[in-house]
CSV table of N, CA, C and O in Angstrom, one decimal:
chain,number,residue,atom,x,y,z
A,1,MET,N,0.7,-1.2,0.1
A,1,MET,CA,0.1,0.0,-0.3
A,1,MET,C,0.7,1.3,0.0
A,1,MET,O,2.3,1.3,0.8
A,2,SER,N,0.5,2.4,-0.7
A,2,SER,CA,1.3,3.7,-0.8
A,2,SER,C,0.2,4.5,-0.3
A,2,SER,O,-1.0,5.0,-0.5
A,3,ASN,N,1.0,5.6,0.0
A,3,ASN,CA,0.2,6.8,0.6
A,3,ASN,C,0.5,7.9,-0.4
A,3,ASN,O,0.1,9.1,0.0
A,4,ARG,N,0.7,7.7,-1.6
A,4,ARG,CA,1.1,8.3,-2.5
A,4,ARG,C,-0.3,8.8,-3.5
A,4,ARG,O,-1.1,7.8,-3.2
A,5,ARG,N,-0.2,9.9,-3.8
A,5,ARG,CA,-1.8,10.5,-4.2
A,5,ARG,C,-1.9,9.8,-5.5
A,5,ARG,O,-1.0,9.7,-6.7
A,6,ARG,N,-3.0,9.4,-6.0
A,6,ARG,CA,-3.3,8.6,-7.6
A,6,ARG,C,-4.0,10.3,-8.0
A,6,ARG,O,-4.1,10.8,-7.9
A,7,PRO,N,-3.6,10.0,-9.4
A,7,PRO,CA,-3.9,11.0,-10.1
A,7,PRO,C,-5.4,11.6,-10.5
A,7,PRO,O,-6.0,10.5,-9.8
A,8,SER,N,-5.8,12.3,-10.5
A,8,SER,CA,-7.5,12.6,-10.3
A,8,SER,C,-8.4,12.3,-11.2
A,8,SER,O,-9.2,11.8,-10.7
A,9,ARG,N,-8.1,12.2,-12.3
A,9,ARG,CA,-8.7,11.2,-13.3
A,9,ARG,C,-9.0,9.7,-12.6
A,9,ARG,O,-9.9,8.9,-13.1
A,10,ASP,N,-8.4,9.1,-12.0
A,10,ASP,CA,-8.0,7.8,-11.2
A,10,ASP,C,-9.0,7.9,-9.9
A,10,ASP,O,-8.7,6.9,-9.0
A,11,ASN,N,-9.1,8.8,-9.2
A,11,ASN,CA,-9.7,8.9,-8.1
A,11,ASN,C,-10.8,9.5,-7.7
A,11,ASN,O,-11.0,10.9,-8.1
A,12,THR,N,-11.9,8.9,-7.4
A,12,THR,CA,-13.3,9.6,-7.4
A,12,THR,C,-13.5,10.5,-6.0
A,12,THR,O,-14.2,10.8,-6.1
A,13,TYR,N,-12.4,9.6,-5.3
A,13,TYR,CA,-12.6,10.6,-3.9
A,13,TYR,C,-12.3,12.2,-4.2
A,13,TYR,O,-12.7,13.3,-3.7
A,14,ARG,N,-10.8,12.6,-4.8
A,14,ARG,CA,-10.5,13.7,-5.2
A,14,ARG,C,-11.4,14.4,-6.1
A,14,ARG,O,-11.7,15.8,-6.4
A,15,SER,N,-11.8,13.6,-7.4
A,15,SER,CA,-12.6,14.4,-7.9
A,15,SER,C,-14.0,14.4,-8.2
A,15,SER,O,-14.7,15.6,-8.3
A,16,ARG,N,-15.2,13.8,-7.0
A,16,ARG,CA,-16.1,13.6,-6.8
A,16,ARG,C,-16.4,13.7,-5.5
A,16,ARG,O,-17.0,14.8,-5.0
A,17,TYR,N,-15.9,13.4,-4.3
A,17,TYR,CA,-16.1,13.2,-3.2
A,17,TYR,C,-16.0,14.9,-2.6
A,17,TYR,O,-16.6,15.8,-1.5
A,18,LEU,N,-14.6,15.2,-2.7
A,18,LEU,CA,-14.3,16.2,-2.1
A,18,LEU,C,-15.0,18.0,-2.9
A,18,LEU,O,-14.9,18.6,-2.5
A,19,HIS,N,-16.0,17.4,-3.6
A,19,HIS,CA,-16.8,18.2,-4.2
A,19,HIS,C,-18.4,18.3,-4.0
A,19,HIS,O,-19.3,19.2,-4.9
A,20,SER,N,-18.3,17.0,-3.3
A,20,SER,CA,-19.8,16.8,-2.7
A,20,SER,C,-20.6,17.6,-1.6
A,20,SER,O,-19.9,18.2,-0.8
A,21,PRO,N,-21.8,17.7,-1.9
A,21,PRO,CA,-22.4,18.6,-0.5
A,21,PRO,C,-21.8,17.4,0.8
A,21,PRO,O,-22.2,18.5,2.0
A,22,ALA,N,-21.8,16.1,0.7
A,22,ALA,CA,-21.6,15.5,1.9
A,22,ALA,C,-20.0,16.2,2.5
A,22,ALA,O,-20.1,16.2,3.8
A,23,TRP,N,-19.4,16.4,1.9
A,23,TRP,CA,-17.6,17.1,2.3
A,23,TRP,C,-18.0,18.2,2.8
A,23,TRP,O,-17.2,18.7,3.9
A,24,PHE,N,-18.6,19.3,2.1
A,24,PHE,CA,-18.8,20.2,2.3
A,24,PHE,C,-19.5,20.7,4.1
A,24,PHE,O,-19.2,21.4,4.6
A,25,GLY,N,-20.2,20.4,4.0
A,25,GLY,CA,-21.2,19.8,5.4
A,25,GLY,C,-20.4,19.2,6.4
A,25,GLY,O,-20.0,20.0,7.7
A,26,ARG,N,-19.3,18.2,6.3
A,26,ARG,CA,-18.5,17.6,7.3
A,26,ARG,C,-17.5,18.7,7.3
A,26,ARG,O,-16.9,18.6,8.7
A,27,ARG,N,-16.9,19.4,6.1
A,27,ARG,CA,-15.6,20.2,6.7
A,27,ARG,C,-16.6,21.0,7.4
A,27,ARG,O,-15.8,22.0,8.4
A,28,ASP,N,-17.7,21.7,7.0
A,28,ASP,CA,-18.0,23.0,8.0
A,28,ASP,C,-18.3,22.9,9.1
A,28,ASP,O,-18.0,23.1,10.2
A,29,ARG,N,-18.6,21.3,9.6
A,29,ARG,CA,-18.6,20.8,11.0
A,29,ARG,C,-17.9,20.6,11.7
A,29,ARG,O,-17.4,21.2,12.8
A,30,TRP,N,-16.4,20.2,11.2
A,30,TRP,CA,-15.2,20.0,11.5
A,30,TRP,C,-15.0,21.6,12.0
A,30,TRP,O,-14.0,21.8,13.3
A,31,PHE,N,-15.0,22.7,11.2
A,31,PHE,CA,-14.4,24.1,11.5
A,31,PHE,C,-14.9,24.5,13.0
A,31,PHE,O,-14.7,25.4,13.4
A,32,VAL,N,-16.3,24.4,12.7
A,32,VAL,CA,-17.3,25.1,14.0
A,32,VAL,C,-16.7,23.9,15.3
A,32,VAL,O,-16.4,24.9,16.0
A,33,ASP,N,-16.5,22.5,15.2
A,33,ASP,CA,-16.0,21.9,16.5
A,33,ASP,C,-14.7,22.2,17.0
A,33,ASP,O,-14.7,22.4,17.6
A,34,GLU,N,-13.6,22.4,15.6
A,34,GLU,CA,-12.4,23.0,16.5
A,34,GLU,C,-12.5,24.3,16.7
A,34,GLU,O,-11.8,24.8,18.1
A,35,GLU,N,-13.1,25.3,16.4
A,35,GLU,CA,-13.2,26.5,17.1
A,35,GLU,C,-13.9,26.4,19.2
A,35,GLU,O,-13.4,27.0,19.7
A,36,HIS,N,-14.8,25.6,19.0
A,36,HIS,CA,-15.2,25.3,19.7
A,36,HIS,C,-14.4,24.6,20.8
A,36,HIS,O,-14.1,24.9,21.9
A,37,ARG,N,-13.5,23.6,20.2
A,37,ARG,CA,-12.6,23.3,21.1
A,37,ARG,C,-11.1,23.8,21.5
A,37,ARG,O,-10.9,23.8,22.7
A,38,ASN,N,-10.9,25.0,20.8
A,38,ASN,CA,-9.6,25.5,20.5
A,38,ASN,C,-9.5,26.9,20.6
A,38,ASN,O,-8.5,27.4,20.8
A,39,GLY,N,-10.8,27.3,20.4
A,39,GLY,CA,-10.9,28.9,20.4
A,39,GLY,C,-10.3,29.1,19.0
A,39,GLY,O,-11.0,31.0,18.3
A,40,VAL,N,-9.6,28.9,18.4
A,40,VAL,CA,-9.0,29.2,17.2
A,40,VAL,C,-8.5,28.1,16.2
A,40,VAL,O,-8.2,27.0,16.9
A,41,VAL,N,-8.7,28.2,14.8
A,41,VAL,CA,-8.0,27.3,14.0
A,41,VAL,C,-6.9,27.4,14.0
A,41,VAL,O,-6.3,28.7,13.0
A,42,ARG,N,-5.9,26.5,13.9
A,42,ARG,CA,-4.6,26.9,13.3
A,42,ARG,C,-4.0,25.6,12.2
A,42,ARG,O,-4.5,24.2,12.2
A,43,CYS,N,-3.3,26.2,11.4
A,43,CYS,CA,-2.6,25.4,10.3
A,43,CYS,C,-1.4,24.0,11.4
A,43,CYS,O,-0.6,24.7,12.3
A,44,ALA,N,-1.8,23.0,11.0
A,44,ALA,CA,-0.9,21.8,11.4
A,44,ALA,C,0.4,22.1,11.6
A,44,ALA,O,1.2,21.4,12.3
A,45,LEU,N,1.1,22.7,9.9
A,45,LEU,CA,2.0,22.5,10.0
A,45,LEU,C,2.8,24.0,10.5
A,45,LEU,O,3.9,23.9,11.3
A,46,CYS,N,2.3,25.2,10.1
A,46,CYS,CA,3.2,26.6,10.5
A,46,CYS,C,2.6,27.2,11.4
A,46,CYS,O,3.2,28.0,12.0
A,47,LEU,N,1.4,26.4,12.4
A,47,LEU,CA,0.5,26.9,13.4
A,47,LEU,C,-0.1,28.3,13.3
A,47,LEU,O,-0.2,28.7,14.2
A,48,GLY,N,-0.3,28.8,12.0
A,48,GLY,CA,-0.6,30.0,11.8
A,48,GLY,C,-2.1,30.0,11.9
A,48,GLY,O,-2.7,29.2,11.5
A,49,ALA,N,-2.6,31.3,12.5
A,49,ALA,CA,-4.6,31.0,12.4
A,49,ALA,C,-4.9,31.4,10.8
A,49,ALA,O,-4.4,31.9,10.2
A,50,GLY,N,-6.1,30.6,11.0
A,50,GLY,CA,-7.0,30.8,9.7
A,50,GLY,C,-8.1,30.6,10.0
A,50,GLY,O,-9.1,30.2,10.9
A,51,SER,N,-8.6,30.5,8.9
A,51,SER,CA,-10.5,30.2,8.7
A,51,SER,C,-10.8,28.9,7.7
A,51,SER,O,-10.2,28.8,7.0
A,52,PRO,N,-11.8,28.6,7.6
A,52,PRO,CA,-12.4,27.6,6.8
A,52,PRO,C,-12.3,28.2,4.9
A,52,PRO,O,-12.0,27.5,4.3
A,53,ARG,N,-12.2,29.7,4.7
A,53,ARG,CA,-11.9,30.1,3.8
A,53,ARG,C,-10.2,30.3,3.7
A,53,ARG,O,-9.9,30.2,2.2
A,54,SER,N,-9.7,30.0,4.4
A,54,SER,CA,-8.1,30.2,4.3
A,54,SER,C,-7.2,28.6,4.7
A,54,SER,O,-6.2,28.4,4.1
A,55,LEU,N,-7.9,28.0,4.6
A,55,LEU,CA,-7.3,26.6,5.2
A,55,LEU,C,-8.5,25.4,4.7
A,55,LEU,O,-9.4,25.3,4.2
A,56,GLU,N,-7.6,24.4,4.5
A,56,GLU,CA,-7.8,23.2,3.6
A,56,GLU,C,-7.8,22.0,5.0
A,56,GLU,O,-7.0,22.2,5.8
A,57,LEU,N,-8.4,21.1,4.7
A,57,LEU,CA,-8.5,20.0,6.0
A,57,LEU,C,-7.3,18.5,5.3
A,57,LEU,O,-8.2,18.3,3.9
A,58,HIS,N,-7.1,18.2,6.0
A,58,HIS,CA,-5.9,17.0,5.5
A,58,HIS,C,-6.8,15.4,6.0
A,58,HIS,O,-7.0,15.8,7.6
A,59,HIS,N,-6.8,14.7,5.3
A,59,HIS,CA,-7.3,13.3,6.0
A,59,HIS,C,-6.4,12.9,6.7
A,59,HIS,O,-5.6,12.6,6.0
A,60,PHE,N,-6.3,12.1,7.4
A,60,PHE,CA,-5.2,11.3,8.1
A,60,PHE,C,-5.9,10.1,8.0
A,60,PHE,O,-5.2,8.8,8.3
A,61,ASP,N,-7.1,9.5,7.8
A,61,ASP,CA,-8.0,8.4,7.8
A,61,ASP,C,-9.2,8.6,6.5
A,61,ASP,O,-9.8,9.6,7.1
A,62,TYR,N,-9.2,7.8,5.9
A,62,TYR,CA,-10.3,8.0,5.0
A,62,TYR,C,-11.4,6.9,5.3
A,62,TYR,O,-12.5,6.8,4.6
A,63,ARG,N,-11.5,5.9,6.4
A,63,ARG,CA,-12.9,5.1,6.9
A,63,ARG,C,-13.9,5.7,6.9
A,63,ARG,O,-14.8,4.7,7.0
A,64,GLY,N,-14.3,7.0,7.1
A,64,GLY,CA,-15.6,7.5,7.8
A,64,GLY,C,-16.0,8.0,6.2
A,64,GLY,O,-16.9,8.4,5.8
A,65,VAL,N,-15.4,7.9,5.1
A,65,VAL,CA,-15.6,8.1,4.0
A,65,VAL,C,-16.1,6.9,2.9
A,65,VAL,O,-15.1,6.4,3.0
A,66,THR,N,-17.2,6.6,2.5
A,66,THR,CA,-17.8,5.8,2.0
A,66,THR,C,-18.7,6.3,1.1
A,66,THR,O,-19.9,7.6,1.0
A,67,GLN,N,-18.8,5.5,-0.3
A,67,GLN,CA,-19.7,6.0,-1.4
A,67,GLN,C,-20.8,5.0,-1.5
A,67,GLN,O,-20.6,3.6,-1.5
A,68,THR,N,-21.9,5.3,-1.5
A,68,THR,CA,-23.0,4.6,-1.6
A,68,THR,C,-24.0,4.9,-2.8
A,68,THR,O,-23.6,5.5,-3.9
A,69,PRO,N,-24.7,3.8,-3.2
A,69,PRO,CA,-25.7,3.9,-4.7
A,69,PRO,C,-26.1,5.4,-4.9
A,69,PRO,O,-26.8,5.9,-5.6
A,70,PHE,N,-26.5,5.9,-3.5
A,70,PHE,CA,-27.0,7.2,-3.1
A,70,PHE,C,-26.5,8.1,-3.2
A,70,PHE,O,-26.7,9.5,-2.7
A,71,GLY,N,-24.9,8.0,-3.0
A,71,GLY,CA,-24.2,9.3,-2.9
A,71,GLY,C,-23.1,9.1,-1.8
A,71,GLY,O,-22.8,8.1,-1.3
A,72,TRP,N,-22.2,10.2,-1.7
A,72,TRP,CA,-21.1,10.1,-0.8
A,72,TRP,C,-21.7,10.3,0.7
A,72,TRP,O,-22.3,10.8,1.1
A,73,THR,N,-20.9,9.4,1.7
A,73,THR,CA,-21.2,9.8,3.0
A,73,THR,C,-20.1,10.2,3.8
A,73,THR,O,-19.0,9.9,3.2
A,74,ALA,N,-20.2,11.3,4.8
A,74,ALA,CA,-18.9,11.8,5.2
A,74,ALA,C,-19.2,11.8,6.7
A,74,ALA,O,-19.7,12.6,7.7
A,75,HIS,N,-18.4,10.3,7.4
A,75,HIS,CA,-18.7,10.4,8.7
A,75,HIS,C,-17.2,10.5,9.2
A,75,HIS,O,-17.1,9.5,10.5
A,76,GLU,N,-16.0,11.1,8.8
A,76,GLU,CA,-14.7,11.3,9.1
A,76,GLU,C,-14.6,11.6,11.1
A,76,GLU,O,-15.7,12.8,11.2
A,77,ARG,N,-14.4,11.1,12.0
A,77,ARG,CA,-14.0,11.3,12.9
A,77,ARG,C,-13.2,12.7,13.1
A,77,ARG,O,-12.6,13.1,12.2
A,78,HIS,N,-13.3,13.3,14.1
A,78,HIS,CA,-12.5,14.8,14.2
A,78,HIS,C,-11.4,14.9,14.3
A,78,HIS,O,-10.5,15.5,13.7
A,79,GLU,N,-10.7,13.9,14.9
A,79,GLU,CA,-9.6,13.2,15.2
A,79,GLU,C,-8.6,13.0,13.6
A,79,GLU,O,-7.6,12.5,13.4
A,80,ASP,N,-9.2,12.7,12.6
A,80,ASP,CA,-9.1,11.9,11.0
A,80,ASP,C,-8.6,13.3,10.6
A,80,ASP,O,-8.4,13.0,9.5
A,81,LEU,N,-8.9,14.5,10.6
A,81,LEU,CA,-8.5,15.6,9.9
A,81,LEU,C,-8.2,16.5,10.4
A,81,LEU,O,-7.9,16.5,11.7
A,82,THR,N,-7.5,17.3,9.6
A,82,THR,CA,-6.5,18.7,10.2
A,82,THR,C,-6.0,19.3,9.2
A,82,THR,O,-6.4,19.4,8.3
A,83,ALA,N,-6.4,20.6,10.2
A,83,ALA,CA,-6.5,21.8,9.0
A,83,ALA,C,-4.9,22.4,8.5
A,83,ALA,O,-3.9,22.3,9.2
A,84,LEU,N,-4.9,22.8,7.3
A,84,LEU,CA,-3.6,23.2,6.9
A,84,LEU,C,-3.6,24.4,5.7
A,84,LEU,O,-4.8,24.1,5.1
A,85,HIS,N,-2.7,25.1,5.6
A,85,HIS,CA,-2.8,26.2,4.8
A,85,HIS,C,-2.6,25.5,3.5
A,85,HIS,O,-1.6,24.7,3.5
A,86,PRO,N,-3.1,25.7,2.3
A,86,PRO,CA,-3.2,25.2,1.1
A,86,PRO,C,-1.5,24.9,0.2
A,86,PRO,O,-1.4,24.2,0.1
A,87,ARG,N,-0.3,26.0,0.7
A,87,ARG,CA,0.4,25.5,0.5
A,87,ARG,C,1.3,24.6,1.5
A,87,ARG,O,1.9,23.7,1.1
A,88,CYS,N,1.1,24.8,2.9
A,88,CYS,CA,1.7,23.8,3.8
A,88,CYS,C,0.8,22.2,3.6
A,88,CYS,O,1.6,21.3,3.2
A,89,HIS,N,-0.1,22.5,3.2
A,89,HIS,CA,-0.6,21.1,2.4
A,89,HIS,C,-0.4,20.2,1.2
A,89,HIS,O,0.1,19.2,1.5
A,90,GLU,N,0.1,21.0,0.7
A,90,GLU,CA,0.9,20.6,-0.8
A,90,GLU,C,2.3,20.1,-0.2
A,90,GLU,O,3.3,19.4,-1.0
A,91,TYR,N,3.1,20.9,0.4
A,91,TYR,CA,4.3,20.2,1.0
A,91,TYR,C,4.1,19.3,1.9
A,91,TYR,O,5.0,18.2,1.6
A,92,VAL,N,3.0,19.0,2.8
A,92,VAL,CA,3.0,17.5,3.4
A,92,VAL,C,2.7,16.7,2.4
A,92,VAL,O,3.4,15.5,2.2
A,93,HIS,N,1.9,16.7,1.4
A,93,HIS,CA,1.5,15.6,0.0
A,93,HIS,C,2.9,15.4,-0.6
A,93,HIS,O,3.6,14.3,-0.6
A,94,GLN,N,3.7,16.6,-0.6
A,94,GLN,CA,4.8,16.4,-1.8
A,94,GLN,C,6.1,15.5,-0.9
A,94,GLN,O,6.6,14.5,-1.6
A,95,LEU,N,6.0,15.9,0.2
A,95,LEU,CA,7.3,15.4,1.2
A,95,LEU,C,6.8,13.5,1.5
A,95,LEU,O,7.7,12.6,1.0
A,96,ILE,N,5.4,13.2,1.4
A,96,ILE,CA,5.1,12.0,1.5
A,96,ILE,C,5.0,11.3,0.2
A,96,ILE,O,5.7,10.2,0.1
A,97,GLU,N,5.1,11.8,-0.8
A,97,GLU,CA,5.4,11.5,-2.4
A,97,GLU,C,6.7,11.0,-2.5
A,97,GLU,O,7.2,10.2,-3.2
A,98,ARG,N,7.5,11.8,-2.1
A,98,ARG,CA,9.1,12.1,-2.4
A,98,ARG,C,9.7,11.0,-1.6
A,98,ARG,O,10.5,10.6,-2.2
A,99,ASP,N,9.7,10.8,-0.4
A,99,ASP,CA,10.0,10.1,0.6
A,99,ASP,C,9.6,8.7,0.4
A,99,ASP,O,8.6,8.4,1.0
A,100,ARG,N,10.7,7.5,0.5
A,100,ARG,CA,10.4,6.2,0.3
A,100,ARG,C,9.5,6.2,1.7
A,100,ARG,O,8.5,4.7,1.7
A,101,ALA,N,10.1,6.1,2.4
A,101,ALA,CA,9.8,5.7,4.2
A,101,ALA,C,8.4,6.2,4.2
A,101,ALA,O,7.5,5.5,4.5
A,102,LEU,N,7.9,7.5,3.8
A,102,LEU,CA,6.6,7.8,4.1
A,102,LEU,C,5.5,7.1,3.6
A,102,LEU,O,4.4,6.9,3.9
A,103,SER,N,6.0,7.0,2.1
A,103,SER,CA,4.9,6.7,0.9
A,103,SER,C,5.0,5.5,1.2
A,103,SER,O,3.5,5.3,1.2
A,104,GLY,N,5.6,4.6,1.9
A,104,GLY,CA,5.5,3.1,2.2
A,104,GLY,C,4.7,2.8,3.7
A,104,GLY,O,4.7,1.6,3.5
A,105,PHE,N,4.7,3.8,4.4
A,105,PHE,CA,4.3,3.3,5.7
A,105,PHE,C,2.8,2.9,5.3
A,105,PHE,O,2.2,3.6,4.9
A,106,VAL,N,2.6,2.1,6.2
A,106,VAL,CA,1.1,1.3,6.1
A,106,VAL,C,0.0,2.4,6.5
A,106,VAL,O,-1.0,2.6,5.9
A,107,SER,N,0.5,2.9,7.8
A,107,SER,CA,-0.7,4.2,8.1
A,107,SER,C,-0.6,5.3,7.7
A,107,SER,O,0.9,5.9,7.6
A,108,ARG,N,-1.5,6.2,6.8
A,108,ARG,CA,-1.2,7.4,6.5
A,108,ARG,C,-1.6,8.5,7.6
A,108,ARG,O,-0.6,9.3,7.4
A,109,ARG,N,-1.6,7.9,8.6
A,109,ARG,CA,-1.8,9.2,9.9
A,109,ARG,C,-0.4,9.1,10.1
A,109,ARG,O,0.3,10.3,10.5
A,110,THR,N,0.5,8.0,10.6
A,110,THR,CA,2.0,8.0,10.8
A,110,THR,C,2.8,8.4,9.6
A,110,THR,O,3.5,9.6,9.7
A,111,ALA,N,2.4,8.4,8.4
A,111,ALA,CA,2.9,9.3,7.2
A,111,ALA,C,2.9,10.6,7.3
A,111,ALA,O,3.7,11.7,7.6
A,112,SER,N,1.5,11.0,7.3
A,112,SER,CA,1.3,12.4,7.5
A,112,SER,C,2.1,13.2,8.8
A,112,SER,O,2.3,14.2,8.9
A,113,LEU,N,1.8,12.6,9.8
A,113,LEU,CA,2.2,13.3,11.3
A,113,LEU,C,3.8,13.2,11.0
A,113,LEU,O,4.4,14.1,11.5
A,114,GLN,N,4.7,12.3,10.7
A,114,GLN,CA,6.1,12.0,10.4
A,114,GLN,C,6.2,13.5,9.4
A,114,GLN,O,7.5,14.3,10.0
A,115,ALA,N,5.5,13.8,8.3
A,115,ALA,CA,5.6,14.8,7.4
A,115,ALA,C,5.9,16.0,7.6
A,115,ALA,O,6.2,16.8,7.6
A,116,ILE,N,4.5,16.2,8.6
A,116,ILE,CA,4.4,17.4,9.7
A,116,ILE,C,5.7,17.9,10.3
A,116,ILE,O,6.0,18.9,10.1
A,117,ALA,N,6.2,16.8,11.4
A,117,ALA,CA,7.0,16.8,12.2
A,117,ALA,C,8.3,17.4,11.2
A,117,ALA,O,9.1,18.3,12.0
A,118,ARG,N,8.7,16.7,10.4
A,118,ARG,CA,9.8,17.0,9.8
A,118,ARG,C,9.9,18.5,9.3
A,118,ARG,O,10.7,18.9,9.2
A,119,LEU,N,8.7,18.7,8.7
A,119,LEU,CA,8.7,20.3,7.7
A,119,LEU,C,8.6,21.4,8.9
A,119,LEU,O,9.2,22.4,8.7
A,120,GLN,N,8.3,21.0,10.2
A,120,GLN,CA,8.3,21.7,11.5
A,120,GLN,C,9.7,21.9,12.0
A,120,GLN,O,10.1,23.0,12.2
A,121,ALA,N,10.8,20.9,11.6
A,121,ALA,CA,11.5,21.2,12.2
A,121,ALA,C,12.4,22.1,11.1
A,121,ALA,O,13.2,22.7,11.3
A,122,LYS,N,12.0,21.8,10.1
A,122,LYS,CA,12.6,22.7,8.8
A,122,LYS,C,12.6,23.9,9.1
A,122,LYS,O,13.4,25.1,8.7
A,123,ILE,N,11.0,24.3,9.3
A,123,ILE,CA,10.8,25.8,9.6
A,123,ILE,C,11.7,26.4,10.8
A,123,ILE,O,12.0,27.8,10.8
A,124,ALA,N,11.5,25.8,11.4
A,124,ALA,CA,12.3,26.2,12.9
A,124,ALA,C,13.8,26.6,12.4
A,124,ALA,O,14.2,27.2,13.1
A,125,HIS,N,14.5,25.6,12.0
A,125,HIS,CA,15.6,25.4,11.6
A,125,HIS,C,16.4,26.7,10.7
A,125,HIS,O,17.1,27.5,11.2
A,126,TYR,N,15.2,27.1,9.8
A,126,TYR,CA,15.1,28.3,9.1
A,126,TYR,C,14.9,29.6,9.5
A,126,TYR,O,15.7,30.8,9.5
A,127,ILE,N,14.2,29.5,10.8
A,127,ILE,CA,14.0,30.8,11.8
A,127,ILE,C,15.0,30.6,12.5
A,127,ILE,O,15.3,32.1,12.5
A,128,GLU,N,15.7,30.1,13.0
A,128,GLU,CA,16.6,30.2,13.8
A,128,GLU,C,18.0,30.9,13.0
A,128,GLU,O,18.7,31.4,13.3
A,129,ALA,N,18.2,30.1,11.8
A,129,ALA,CA,19.2,30.5,11.0
A,129,ALA,C,19.3,32.2,10.8
A,129,ALA,O,20.2,32.9,10.5
A,130,SER,N,17.7,32.8,10.4
A,130,SER,CA,17.5,33.9,10.0
A,130,SER,C,17.8,35.0,10.9
A,130,SER,O,18.2,35.9,11.1
A,131,LEU,N,17.9,34.2,12.5
A,131,LEU,CA,17.5,34.8,13.8
A,131,LEU,C,19.3,35.3,14.0
A,131,LEU,O,19.6,36.4,14.6
A,132,GLU,N,20.1,34.2,13.9
A,132,GLU,CA,21.4,34.6,14.3
A,132,GLU,C,22.2,35.4,12.9
A,132,GLU,O,23.0,35.6,13.4
A,133,GLN,N,21.8,35.6,11.8
A,133,GLN,CA,22.3,36.4,10.8
A,133,GLN,C,21.9,38.0,11.0
A,133,GLN,O,22.3,38.6,10.5
A,134,GLN,N,21.0,37.9,12.0
A,134,GLN,CA,20.3,39.4,12.1
A,134,GLN,C,21.4,40.1,13.4
A,134,GLN,O,21.8,40.0,14.5
């Protein structure tokens, strides 16, 4: 099993589910729940505050997503989703796709969390280096 993304044309999740009313409803509920839990919604990578308009949701697990003859259902647990700025989201996917260890992990959650941790370490390194140069 691979954590690499399949091309959109071969992926009904990306081409249909992410455009479905079920997903938009689930996404809206996630943001409301997150604000109630933490007061503010932050990007899991850069930790910058955001809103439903400025953040995307990344799936750690797809088990709550099913397609029925009547359409899509969206029953992802709150913990199976995390907010990321679009650029941060793309960085996470790029790292997972390019790194053999991450793309080969059995668990998408593990691959995603490892990618986020590695990218956070890189950000911290760049910030530290730029502060030293001042």
